[in-house]
Amino acid sequence: MMKEQMDIVYEDNEMLYQTLDSWQALSNKAVLVTGGTGMLAACLVRFLVFLNQKDQLGINVVVLVRNQDKAKRMFAEIFHQITLVVQDVCEPVQYKGNIDYVVHAASSASPYHIKHDPVGIIKANVQGTLNLLELVRNKNIRNFMFLSTREVYGRVEDLEYLTEQDFGTFDPLDSRSCYPESKRLAETLLQAYATQYQVPYSCVRIAHSYGPVMFLNDGRVMSDLVGDVVHSRPIVLNSDGSAMRSFCYVTDAVSAMLLVLLKGEQGQAFNIANETEEISILQLSHLLSDLKEGTIPVKHKIVSDSAYCQYQRTKLDVAKIEGLGWLPKVSLREGLEKTLAYMEAE
């Protein structure tokens, strides 16, 4: 990792450290993080190692990944401080040690994979969750947190904000439904294991997170736009750019996740979103171009792609997570500056 990247990681870890007054709840605990090379999971892994370094907490950071070489590259500077489990979460999970907390982040939200590997999407969310629940149901864990999505709410009309109880409709034959429907079934599995085996759980329904180590050009709008900028390509919009979004920087999302894991009422779902800076895709494109001093042109190429969610945007109500003391701290401009600086240091 380059010095510029290490500086950004350290700054982000210090920001996360302010989430709680004390991290003693994690002292000498084992935390299993699946999908460890994903953006949110990787940020969490690095922070748990940071806690060990800063407060000598003795956390056993267990990281499940499919690709060992990728994990070695991503976590090169801390690789000797994590316990690596290399396997597909869709297979029975082979880990014999103690586990106190699970953060299940092994899944893909990429429109490319939704379009080309819908069965794989379903397996990771459903079979993967089932395998992990089977692993821990006799381990007396403290909490199992599942990373879900705002898309579980389906098509909801006539509401400005969605609370955790507001659900709309789905077409199960829509080719894109593999993603939200499998997330919904995974949430139902958690409740089933809580009912039958008393496995404690929490769900976090996350909307539009971004940041360093995010996958580029995977079909999600922020991923594609940042990918264009990092590679000095013109930004090409597949629409008129009028669609509105709000984006949550990775440390803001992870701080909310940690609050839910350690302080949230179990058996509940929590929305995680930064609704403070709504922006159109066109405005976002020009903001990214401005961060590169206007050297990245913005163009349009209108296409139709069923892999994109076509529902009208409804904001997420975040009162529940705010009740745990959470507020987003990173502005969109600051988050984009960090993201670009990190990626351009490669």
Short mmCIF file of C-alpha atoms in Angstrom, two decimals:
data_model
loop_
_atom_site.label_atom_id
_atom_site.label_comp_id
_atom_site.label_asym_id
_atom_site.label_seq_id
_atom_site.Cartn_x
_atom_site.Cartn_y
_atom_site.Cartn_z
CA MET A 1 0.00 0.00 0.00
CA MET A 2 1.33 3.42 -0.95
CA LYS A 3 1.87 6.09 1.72
CA GLU A 4 -1.02 8.19 0.35
CA GLN A 5 -3.32 5.20 0.71
CA MET A 6 -2.06 4.39 4.21
CA ASP A 7 -2.74 7.99 5.25
CA ILE A 8 -6.35 7.75 4.01
CA VAL A 9 -6.88 4.40 5.76
CA TYR A 10 -5.46 5.77 9.00
CA GLU A 11 -7.67 8.88 8.82
CA ASP A 12 -10.74 6.73 8.13
CA ASN A 13 -9.88 4.41 11.05
CA GLU A 14 -9.47 7.36 13.40
CA MET A 15 -12.87 8.62 12.29
CA LEU A 16 -14.43 5.20 12.93
CA TYR A 17 -12.80 5.08 16.35
CA GLN A 18 -14.98 8.01 17.40
CA THR A 19 -18.15 5.95 16.83
CA LEU A 20 -18.11 4.66 20.42
CA ASP A 21 -16.57 5.88 23.66
CA SER A 22 -15.29 2.39 24.38
CA TRP A 23 -14.66 -0.70 22.26
CA GLN A 24 -14.29 -3.09 25.19
CA ALA A 25 -17.32 -5.08 24.01
CA LEU A 26 -14.99 -6.52 21.35
CA SER A 27 -12.17 -7.33 23.74
CA ASN A 28 -10.87 -10.88 23.15
CA LYS A 29 -13.82 -11.64 20.86
CA ALA A 30 -13.76 -13.48 17.54
CA VAL A 31 -15.39 -11.62 14.64
CA LEU A 32 -16.05 -13.51 11.40
CA VAL A 33 -16.34 -11.21 8.36
CA THR A 34 -17.43 -12.86 5.09
CA GLY A 35 -16.80 -11.39 1.67
CA GLY A 36 -13.70 -9.86 3.19
CA THR A 37 -12.36 -8.22 0.03
CA GLY A 38 -15.55 -6.26 -0.61
CA MET A 39 -15.49 -2.54 0.14
CA LEU A 40 -17.51 -2.46 3.37
CA ALA A 41 -16.04 -5.71 4.68
CA ALA A 42 -12.45 -4.64 3.94
CA CYS A 43 -12.98 -1.33 5.74
CA LEU A 44 -14.34 -3.21 8.76
CA VAL A 45 -11.46 -5.71 8.75
CA ARG A 46 -8.88 -2.95 8.70
CA PHE A 47 -10.66 -1.15 11.54
CA LEU A 48 -10.77 -4.25 13.73
CA VAL A 49 -7.03 -4.69 13.25
CA PHE A 50 -6.61 -0.97 14.03
CA LEU A 51 -8.48 -1.51 17.32
CA ASN A 52 -6.08 -4.30 18.21
CA GLN A 53 -3.13 -2.03 17.50
CA LYS A 54 -4.55 1.03 19.30
CA ASP A 55 -6.22 -0.55 22.35
CA GLN A 56 -4.67 -4.05 22.43
CA LEU A 57 -8.14 -5.61 22.39
CA GLY A 58 -7.05 -9.06 21.23
CA ILE A 59 -9.83 -9.38 18.64
CA ASN A 60 -9.53 -12.50 16.49
CA VAL A 61 -10.33 -11.06 13.07
CA VAL A 62 -11.50 -14.02 10.95
CA VAL A 63 -11.87 -13.15 7.28
CA LEU A 64 -13.63 -15.46 4.82
CA VAL A 65 -12.67 -14.95 1.16
CA ARG A 66 -12.79 -16.93 -2.04
CA ASN A 67 -9.52 -15.64 -3.50
CA GLN A 68 -6.46 -15.95 -1.27
CA ASP A 69 -4.13 -14.04 -3.59
CA LYS A 70 -6.54 -11.10 -3.77
CA ALA A 71 -6.80 -11.07 0.02
CA LYS A 72 -3.01 -11.10 0.38
CA ARG A 73 -2.73 -8.11 -1.95
CA MET A 74 -5.55 -6.17 -0.30
CA PHE A 75 -4.42 -6.79 3.28
CA ALA A 76 -0.67 -7.01 2.66
CA GLU A 77 0.26 -4.65 5.49
CA ILE A 78 -1.92 -6.46 8.07
CA PHE A 79 -2.05 -9.97 6.62
CA HIS A 80 -0.25 -11.54 9.59
CA GLN A 81 -2.82 -9.98 11.94
CA ILE A 82 -5.92 -11.67 10.51
CA THR A 83 -7.12 -15.28 10.39
CA LEU A 84 -7.92 -16.16 6.78
CA VAL A 85 -10.55 -18.73 5.77
CA VAL A 86 -10.40 -19.44 2.04
CA GLN A 87 -13.56 -20.95 0.57
CA ASP A 88 -16.83 -20.18 -1.17
CA VAL A 89 -19.54 -19.26 1.34
CA CYS A 90 -21.93 -21.34 -0.77
CA GLU A 91 -20.15 -24.44 0.55
CA PRO A 92 -20.43 -25.60 4.18
CA VAL A 93 -18.18 -23.26 6.14
CA GLN A 94 -15.12 -24.97 7.56
CA TYR A 95 -14.10 -23.12 10.72
CA LYS A 96 -13.74 -24.89 14.05
CA GLY A 97 -12.81 -21.95 16.29
CA ASN A 98 -14.96 -19.82 18.53
CA ILE A 99 -17.10 -17.08 16.96
CA ASP A 100 -18.71 -14.23 18.88
CA TYR A 101 -19.88 -12.01 16.03
CA VAL A 102 -20.63 -12.61 12.35
CA VAL A 103 -20.75 -9.87 9.72
CA HIS A 104 -22.09 -11.52 6.56
CA ALA A 105 -21.08 -9.36 3.60
CA ALA A 106 -20.41 -12.05 0.99
CA SER A 107 -22.66 -11.03 -1.87
CA SER A 108 -22.61 -9.08 -5.11
CA ALA A 109 -24.80 -6.10 -5.95
CA SER A 110 -23.23 -5.60 -9.36
CA PRO A 111 -25.75 -5.18 -12.19
CA TYR A 112 -23.30 -7.12 -14.36
CA HIS A 113 -23.51 -10.18 -12.10
CA ILE A 114 -27.25 -9.73 -11.62
CA LYS A 115 -27.61 -9.92 -15.39
CA HIS A 116 -25.06 -12.65 -16.12
CA ASP A 117 -24.99 -14.76 -12.92
CA PRO A 118 -28.41 -14.52 -11.23
CA VAL A 119 -28.08 -18.06 -9.84
CA GLY A 120 -24.80 -17.11 -8.21
CA ILE A 121 -26.46 -14.04 -6.69
CA ILE A 122 -29.17 -16.21 -5.15
CA LYS A 123 -26.72 -18.83 -3.90
CA ALA A 124 -24.53 -16.30 -2.08
CA ASN A 125 -27.49 -14.66 -0.35
CA VAL A 126 -29.54 -17.75 0.44
CA GLN A 127 -27.24 -20.79 0.59
CA GLY A 128 -24.39 -18.67 1.95
CA THR A 129 -26.55 -17.32 4.77
CA LEU A 130 -27.89 -20.80 5.52
CA ASN A 131 -24.35 -22.22 5.72
CA LEU A 132 -23.24 -19.52 8.12
CA LEU A 133 -26.30 -19.95 10.32
CA GLU A 134 -25.61 -23.68 10.48
CA LEU A 135 -22.03 -22.91 11.44
CA VAL A 136 -22.97 -20.71 14.39
CA ARG A 137 -26.25 -22.10 15.67
CA ASN A 138 -24.46 -24.13 18.35
CA LYS A 139 -21.71 -21.58 19.08
CA ASN A 140 -23.62 -19.23 21.41
CA ILE A 141 -22.79 -16.16 19.33
CA ARG A 142 -23.56 -12.62 20.43
CA ASN A 143 -24.86 -11.30 17.12
CA PHE A 144 -25.11 -12.22 13.43
CA MET A 145 -25.31 -9.16 11.20
CA PHE A 146 -26.49 -9.50 7.61
CA LEU A 147 -25.76 -6.82 5.02
CA SER A 148 -29.02 -6.40 3.16
CA THR A 149 -30.20 -3.72 0.74
CA ARG A 150 -32.72 -0.94 0.36
CA GLU A 151 -34.06 -2.91 -2.61
CA VAL A 152 -35.90 -5.35 -0.30
CA TYR A 153 -38.65 -2.72 -0.08
CA GLY A 154 -39.60 -3.25 -3.73
CA ARG A 155 -41.74 -0.78 -5.62
CA VAL A 156 -43.29 1.62 -3.12
CA GLU A 157 -45.40 4.53 -4.28
CA ASP A 158 -46.77 7.64 -2.59
CA LEU A 159 -44.19 7.69 0.23
CA GLU A 160 -41.40 10.24 0.58
CA TYR A 161 -39.43 8.15 3.08
CA LEU A 162 -39.24 4.39 3.67
CA THR A 163 -39.14 3.15 7.24
CA GLU A 164 -38.06 -0.39 8.05
CA GLN A 165 -41.72 -1.49 7.90
CA ASP A 166 -42.67 -0.07 4.49
CA PHE A 167 -42.81 -2.77 1.83
CA GLY A 168 -44.08 -2.60 -1.72
CA THR A 169 -44.49 -5.05 -4.58
CA PHE A 170 -42.16 -7.32 -6.55
CA ASP A 171 -42.45 -9.12 -9.85
CA PRO A 172 -40.68 -12.45 -9.16
CA LEU A 173 -40.30 -12.97 -12.92
CA ASP A 174 -38.39 -9.74 -13.38
CA SER A 175 -34.84 -10.81 -14.25
CA ARG A 176 -33.45 -8.37 -11.67
CA SER A 177 -35.47 -9.81 -8.80
CA CYS A 178 -32.77 -12.41 -8.10
CA TYR A 179 -30.99 -9.80 -5.99
CA PRO A 180 -33.67 -8.24 -3.76
CA GLU A 181 -35.74 -11.42 -3.46
CA SER A 182 -32.74 -13.45 -2.30
CA LYS A 183 -31.85 -10.72 0.19
CA ARG A 184 -35.40 -10.87 1.54
CA LEU A 185 -35.23 -14.66 1.87
CA ALA A 186 -31.91 -14.35 3.71
CA GLU A 187 -33.56 -11.98 6.19
CA THR A 188 -36.36 -14.51 6.64
CA LEU A 189 -33.77 -17.25 7.30
CA LEU A 190 -32.31 -15.13 10.08
CA GLN A 191 -35.71 -14.81 11.72
CA ALA A 192 -36.34 -18.55 11.29
CA TYR A 193 -33.05 -19.42 13.04
CA ALA A 194 -33.82 -16.91 15.79
CA THR A 195 -37.21 -18.52 16.32
CA GLN A 196 -36.08 -22.14 16.14
CA TYR A 197 -32.50 -22.00 17.46
CA GLN A 198 -32.34 -18.64 19.30
CA VAL A 199 -29.61 -17.28 17.02
CA PRO A 200 -29.39 -13.50 17.59
CA TYR A 201 -29.30 -11.35 14.46
CA SER A 202 -29.48 -7.85 13.00
CA CYS A 203 -30.07 -6.68 9.42
CA VAL A 204 -28.69 -3.50 7.88
CA ARG A 205 -30.35 -2.28 4.69
CA ILE A 206 -27.72 -0.20 2.97
CA ALA A 207 -28.17 2.29 0.15
CA HIS A 208 -25.51 3.50 -2.30
CA SER A 209 -22.25 3.22 -0.37
CA TYR A 210 -18.90 4.07 -1.97
CA GLY A 211 -15.26 4.67 -1.11
CA PRO A 212 -11.69 3.39 -1.47
CA VAL A 213 -11.32 -0.22 -2.74
CA MET A 214 -14.81 -0.13 -4.24
CA PHE A 215 -15.09 -2.26 -7.35
CA LEU A 216 -14.91 -0.13 -10.50
CA ASN A 217 -17.07 -0.43 -13.62
CA ASP A 218 -19.37 -3.12 -12.21
CA GLY A 219 -22.54 -1.49 -13.54
CA ARG A 220 -23.46 0.57 -10.47
CA VAL A 221 -23.59 4.25 -11.22
CA MET A 222 -20.97 5.47 -8.73
CA SER A 223 -18.68 2.56 -9.63
CA ASP A 224 -18.89 3.35 -13.34
CA LEU A 225 -18.46 7.10 -12.98
CA VAL A 226 -15.46 6.81 -10.64
CA GLY A 227 -14.00 4.17 -12.95
CA ASP A 228 -14.20 6.58 -15.87
CA VAL A 229 -12.44 9.30 -13.88
CA VAL A 230 -9.71 7.04 -12.49
CA HIS A 231 -8.94 5.78 -16.00
CA SER A 232 -9.21 9.28 -17.54
CA ARG A 233 -12.08 8.30 -19.82
CA PRO A 234 -15.05 10.48 -20.76
CA ILE A 235 -18.01 9.95 -18.44
CA VAL A 236 -20.73 8.40 -20.59
CA LEU A 237 -24.21 8.48 -19.04
CA ASN A 238 -26.70 5.83 -20.08
CA SER A 239 -29.57 8.23 -19.33
CA ASP A 240 -30.32 11.94 -19.27
CA GLY A 241 -28.80 12.05 -15.79
CA SER A 242 -31.91 13.40 -14.09
CA ALA A 243 -32.30 10.48 -11.66
CA MET A 244 -31.66 11.52 -8.07
CA ARG A 245 -29.44 9.60 -5.65
CA SER A 246 -27.69 10.11 -2.33
CA PHE A 247 -24.43 8.36 -1.48
CA CYS A 248 -22.93 7.19 1.79
CA TYR A 249 -19.14 7.16 2.29
CA VAL A 250 -17.77 3.83 3.45
CA THR A 251 -16.80 4.90 6.98
CA ASP A 252 -20.24 6.37 7.59
CA ALA A 253 -21.80 3.07 6.53
CA VAL A 254 -19.38 0.99 8.62
CA SER A 255 -19.85 3.18 11.71
CA ALA A 256 -23.59 2.55 11.43
CA MET A 257 -22.95 -1.19 11.02
CA LEU A 258 -20.82 -1.26 14.17
CA LEU A 259 -23.49 0.57 16.16
CA VAL A 260 -26.09 -1.97 15.05
CA LEU A 261 -23.77 -4.91 15.75
CA LEU A 262 -22.93 -3.80 19.28
CA LYS A 263 -25.82 -1.58 20.43
CA GLY A 264 -28.84 -2.17 18.20
CA GLU A 265 -31.90 -4.09 19.31
CA GLN A 266 -31.55 -7.62 17.96
CA GLY A 267 -34.10 -9.18 15.66
CA GLN A 268 -34.45 -5.83 13.89
CA ALA A 269 -33.52 -4.19 10.59
CA PHE A 270 -31.89 -0.76 10.29
CA ASN A 271 -31.75 1.53 7.27
CA ILE A 272 -28.30 2.95 6.48
CA ALA A 273 -28.18 5.86 4.05
CA ASN A 274 -26.87 9.41 3.82
CA GLU A 275 -29.90 11.40 2.75
CA THR A 276 -28.32 14.79 3.48
CA GLU A 277 -26.91 15.48 -0.01
CA GLU A 278 -29.30 14.37 -2.71
CA ILE A 279 -27.77 14.85 -6.14
CA SER A 280 -28.68 14.02 -9.73
CA ILE A 281 -26.48 11.67 -11.71
CA LEU A 282 -25.69 14.52 -14.09
CA GLN A 283 -24.65 16.78 -11.21
CA LEU A 284 -22.53 13.96 -9.78
CA SER A 285 -20.81 13.53 -13.14
CA HIS A 286 -19.95 17.21 -13.31
CA LEU A 287 -18.74 17.17 -9.69
CA LEU A 288 -16.35 14.33 -10.53
CA SER A 289 -15.20 16.21 -13.62
CA ASP A 290 -14.61 19.32 -11.49
CA LEU A 291 -12.45 17.30 -9.10
CA LYS A 292 -10.25 16.55 -12.12
CA GLU A 293 -10.20 20.25 -13.09
CA GLY A 294 -12.74 19.74 -15.85
CA THR A 295 -10.51 17.41 -17.87
CA ILE A 296 -13.14 14.62 -17.94
CA PRO A 297 -15.94 15.36 -20.45
CA VAL A 298 -19.51 14.26 -19.72
CA LYS A 299 -21.44 12.63 -22.57
CA HIS A 300 -24.76 10.84 -23.01
CA LYS A 301 -25.66 7.53 -24.61
CA ILE A 302 -29.24 6.56 -23.84
CA VAL A 303 -29.65 2.78 -23.49
CA SER A 304 -32.07 0.39 -21.84
CA ASP A 305 -30.69 -2.24 -19.50
CA SER A 306 -32.88 -4.44 -17.30
CA ALA A 307 -30.00 -4.93 -14.85
CA TYR A 308 -30.59 -1.43 -13.50
CA CYS A 309 -33.25 -0.91 -10.86
CA GLN A 310 -36.11 0.94 -12.55
CA TYR A 311 -38.08 1.90 -9.43
CA GLN A 312 -38.71 5.53 -8.69
CA ARG A 313 -36.39 6.66 -5.91
CA THR A 314 -37.82 6.90 -2.42
CA LYS A 315 -35.60 8.14 0.40
CA LEU A 316 -34.77 5.93 3.37
CA ASP A 317 -35.93 6.97 6.82
CA VAL A 318 -32.82 6.74 9.02
CA ALA A 319 -34.42 7.78 12.32
CA LYS A 320 -33.87 4.30 13.75
CA ILE A 321 -30.09 4.27 13.23
CA GLU A 322 -29.89 7.91 14.30
CA GLY A 323 -31.50 6.75 17.56
CA LEU A 324 -28.28 4.82 18.25
CA GLY A 325 -26.30 8.06 17.95
CA TRP A 326 -25.34 7.83 14.27
CA LEU A 327 -24.95 10.74 11.90
CA PRO A 328 -23.02 10.81 8.61
CA LYS A 329 -19.78 12.78 8.91
CA VAL A 330 -18.23 12.73 5.43
CA SER A 331 -19.56 15.09 2.77
CA LEU A 332 -19.96 13.84 -0.79
CA ARG A 333 -17.14 16.03 -2.08
CA GLU A 334 -14.76 14.93 0.69
CA GLY A 335 -15.64 11.28 0.16
CA LEU A 336 -15.06 11.53 -3.57
CA GLU A 337 -11.73 13.28 -3.03
CA LYS A 338 -10.60 10.47 -0.73
CA THR A 339 -11.81 7.79 -3.11
CA LEU A 340 -10.06 9.27 -6.12
CA ALA A 341 -6.85 9.96 -4.19
CA TYR A 342 -6.72 6.38 -2.94
CA MET A 343 -7.35 4.82 -6.31
CA GLU A 344 -5.03 7.11 -8.22
CA ALA A 345 -2.20 6.21 -5.83
CA GLU A 346 -2.24 2.63 -7.14
#
